[in-house]
Tab-separated table of C-alpha atoms in Angstrom:
chain	number	residue	atom	x	y	z
A	1	MET	CA	-16.671	-29.879	-10.587
A	2	ALA	CA	-13.734	-28.745	-9.012
A	3	ASP	CA	-14.183	-25.353	-6.879
A	4	SER	CA	-12.925	-22.353	-8.074
A	5	SER	CA	-11.268	-20.373	-5.733
A	6	PHE	CA	-9.033	-16.468	-6.094
A	7	ASP	CA	-6.366	-15.311	-3.147
A	8	ILE	CA	-7.025	-12.212	-1.950
A	9	VAL	CA	-3.364	-10.326	-1.265
A	10	SER	CA	-1.684	-7.149	0.256
A	11	LYS	CA	1.523	-6.321	-1.559
A	12	VAL	CA	3.702	-4.100	-3.032
A	13	GLU	CA	6.088	-4.709	-5.949
A	14	ARG	CA	9.281	-3.229	-4.245
A	15	GLN	CA	10.735	-2.044	-7.834
A	16	GLU	CA	7.958	0.711	-8.249
A	17	VAL	CA	8.604	1.618	-5.188
A	18	ASP	CA	11.750	2.430	-6.077
A	19	ASN	CA	11.520	3.930	-8.991
A	20	ALA	CA	9.039	6.084	-7.531
A	21	LEU	CA	11.640	7.515	-4.764
A	22	ASN	CA	13.926	7.472	-7.523
A	23	GLN	CA	11.523	9.727	-9.637
A	24	ALA	CA	11.054	12.178	-6.056
A	25	ALA	CA	14.768	12.560	-5.395
A	26	LYS	CA	15.143	13.689	-9.017
A	27	GLU	CA	12.079	16.025	-9.181
A	28	ILE	CA	13.675	17.232	-5.285
A	29	SER	CA	17.272	17.705	-6.464
A	30	GLN	CA	16.010	19.893	-9.308
A	31	ARG	CA	12.750	22.150	-8.237
A	32	TYR	CA	13.750	25.755	-7.035
A	33	ASP	CA	12.014	25.733	-3.594
A	34	PHE	CA	14.209	22.876	-2.777
A	35	LYS	CA	17.393	24.324	-3.331
A	36	GLY	CA	19.776	24.757	-0.439
A	37	VAL	CA	17.823	23.400	2.223
A	38	GLY	CA	18.874	20.147	2.296
A	39	ALA	CA	15.860	18.175	1.467
A	40	SER	CA	16.718	14.753	0.388
A	41	ILE	CA	14.707	11.503	0.324
A	42	LYS	CA	16.403	8.015	0.183
A	43	TRP	CA	15.968	4.470	1.481
A	44	SER	CA	17.328	3.873	5.153
A	45	GLY	CA	16.974	0.160	5.402
A	46	GLU	CA	13.844	-0.613	4.523
A	47	GLN	CA	11.922	2.068	5.734
A	48	VAL	CA	11.687	5.167	3.440
A	49	LEU	CA	13.914	8.816	5.168
A	50	MET	CA	12.474	12.105	4.034
A	51	GLU	CA	14.617	15.249	5.662
A	52	ALA	CA	14.799	18.767	5.185
A	53	ASN	CA	15.298	21.819	7.054
A	54	SER	CA	11.631	22.563	8.046
A	55	GLU	CA	8.053	20.946	8.612
A	56	ASP	CA	6.341	22.428	5.620
A	57	ARG	CA	9.517	21.334	3.325
A	58	VAL	CA	9.788	17.974	4.230
A	59	ASN	CA	5.479	17.216	4.532
A	60	ALA	CA	6.147	18.768	0.280
A	61	ILE	CA	8.337	15.956	-0.089
A	62	LEU	CA	6.212	13.614	1.724
A	63	ASP	CA	3.702	15.250	-1.339
A	64	VAL	CA	6.180	14.530	-4.057
A	65	PHE	CA	6.858	10.860	-3.386
A	66	GLN	CA	2.975	9.816	-2.424
A	67	SER	CA	2.544	11.509	-6.468
A	68	LYS	CA	4.812	9.282	-7.690
A	69	LEU	CA	3.686	6.662	-6.258
A	70	ILE	CA	0.213	7.512	-7.258
A	71	LYS	CA	1.682	7.752	-10.432
A	72	ARG	CA	3.299	4.394	-10.339
A	73	GLY	CA	-0.149	2.547	-9.583
A	74	ILE	CA	1.083	1.769	-5.573
A	75	SER	CA	-2.029	1.930	-3.327
A	76	LEU	CA	-1.477	4.972	-0.569
A	77	LYS	CA	-2.649	2.819	1.918
A	78	ALA	CA	0.332	1.001	1.687
A	79	LEU	CA	2.411	3.688	2.629
A	80	ASP	CA	2.902	4.119	6.350
A	81	ALA	CA	4.312	7.904	6.696
A	82	GLY	CA	4.877	8.876	10.626
A	83	GLU	CA	4.639	12.299	11.609
A	84	PRO	CA	7.703	14.769	10.629
A	85	GLN	CA	9.818	14.679	13.952
A	86	LEU	CA	12.697	17.261	14.854
A	87	SER	CA	16.223	15.624	15.146
A	88	GLY	CA	19.116	18.530	15.641
A	89	LYS	CA	18.266	21.356	12.718
A	90	GLU	CA	16.588	18.480	10.731
A	91	TYR	CA	12.801	17.414	10.401
A	92	LYS	CA	12.424	14.007	9.115
A	93	ILE	CA	10.044	11.583	8.277
A	94	PHE	CA	10.217	8.054	8.279
A	95	ALA	CA	8.097	5.928	5.888
A	96	SER	CA	7.376	2.367	5.846
A	97	ILE	CA	6.001	0.056	3.239
A	98	GLN	CA	3.376	-2.249	4.508
A	99	GLU	CA	2.640	-5.514	2.971
A	100	GLY	CA	0.536	-8.597	3.915
A	101	ILE	CA	-2.531	-8.901	5.478
A	102	SER	CA	-2.528	-9.164	9.570
A	103	GLN	CA	-4.460	-12.014	10.847
A	104	ASP	CA	-7.275	-9.511	12.731
A	105	ASN	CA	-7.679	-7.626	9.031
A	106	ALA	CA	-8.201	-11.348	7.309
A	107	LYS	CA	-10.515	-12.126	9.628
A	108	LYS	CA	-12.961	-9.009	8.931
A	109	VAL	CA	-12.057	-9.657	5.222
A	110	ALA	CA	-13.318	-13.244	5.788
A	111	LYS	CA	-16.471	-12.266	8.225
A	112	LEU	CA	-17.494	-9.480	5.443
A	113	ILE	CA	-17.437	-12.252	3.242
A	114	ARG	CA	-19.528	-14.178	5.060
A	115	ASP	CA	-21.957	-12.157	6.594
A	116	GLU	CA	-22.662	-10.021	3.362
A	117	GLY	CA	-21.194	-12.835	0.239
A	118	PRO	CA	-23.374	-14.743	-1.539
A	119	LYS	CA	-24.361	-18.351	0.162
A	120	GLY	CA	-21.665	-21.399	-0.534
A	121	VAL	CA	-18.114	-19.171	-0.685
A	122	LYS	CA	-15.432	-20.266	2.162
A	123	ALA	CA	-12.706	-17.549	3.150
A	124	GLN	CA	-9.917	-19.106	5.364
A	125	VAL	CA	-6.663	-17.260	6.223
A	126	GLN	CA	-3.588	-18.850	4.884
A	127	GLY	CA	-0.823	-16.821	6.135
A	128	GLU	CA	-0.766	-12.884	5.041
A	129	GLU	CA	-3.575	-13.820	2.620
A	130	LEU	CA	-6.928	-15.008	2.048
A	131	ARG	CA	-8.021	-17.570	-0.163
A	132	VAL	CA	-11.616	-17.663	-1.574
A	133	SER	CA	-13.302	-20.545	-2.841
A	134	SER	CA	-16.891	-21.124	-4.156
A	135	LYS	CA	-18.596	-23.981	-6.596
A	136	SER	CA	-19.264	-20.865	-8.568
A	137	ARG	CA	-17.918	-18.557	-10.435
A	138	ASP	CA	-20.128	-15.785	-10.714
A	139	ASP	CA	-20.282	-16.031	-6.836
A	140	LEU	CA	-16.593	-14.993	-6.952
A	141	GLN	CA	-17.190	-11.911	-9.233
A	142	THR	CA	-19.949	-11.097	-6.847
A	143	VAL	CA	-17.320	-11.054	-3.500
A	144	ILE	CA	-14.772	-9.210	-5.433
A	145	SER	CA	-17.200	-6.654	-6.326
A	146	LEU	CA	-18.041	-6.279	-2.442
A	147	LEU	CA	-15.100	-6.416	-1.231
A	148	LYS	CA	-13.891	-3.208	-4.054
A	149	GLY	CA	-16.536	-1.575	-3.206
A	150	GLN	CA	-15.558	-1.314	0.896
A	151	ASP	CA	-13.270	0.857	2.711
A	152	PHE	CA	-10.228	-0.789	4.063
A	153	ASP	CA	-7.548	0.377	5.640
A	154	PHE	CA	-5.441	-1.594	3.498
A	155	ALA	CA	-4.656	-2.393	-0.127
A	156	LEU	CA	-6.148	-5.495	-1.475
A	157	GLN	CA	-5.311	-7.700	-5.149
A	158	PHE	CA	-6.920	-10.621	-6.347
A	159	VAL	CA	-4.780	-13.166	-7.677
A	160	ASN	CA	-4.767	-16.467	-8.918
A	161	TYR	CA	-8.143	-17.104	-10.348
A	162	ARG	CA	-9.122	-20.310	-11.226
């Protein structure tokens, strides 16, 4: 019998992020506390740019955006928001969306699977994802529950389970 396997990836659906950004922009344009303060949120290349006239307001914009991401099912671990920076009279926050598992993080996950996972489970790094294979599907289920119980500083999804 062939080995069963699944892939561990860290992906974000760009359309969902775009929807969350549009919802946040709409809420910011309608909220009373953001009237007349130059508050905005928009794409700036591959990053999200948040602007307002005070540090508190720009942090509130970030908070609104984060709540919209959560409602859309996107992990906040995928959002890498910088600190508020003063630029002229405006405060700005640049945030980027992290995708893919770095080599170091993939090695950490593979080591955890080797050390704490069931025997006979193999994990191999393939670019920005990790392939986990075993003869037993029950062992793969055990690995998934082990990884879901861990708190990594990046989002994980499990795909291609076969």
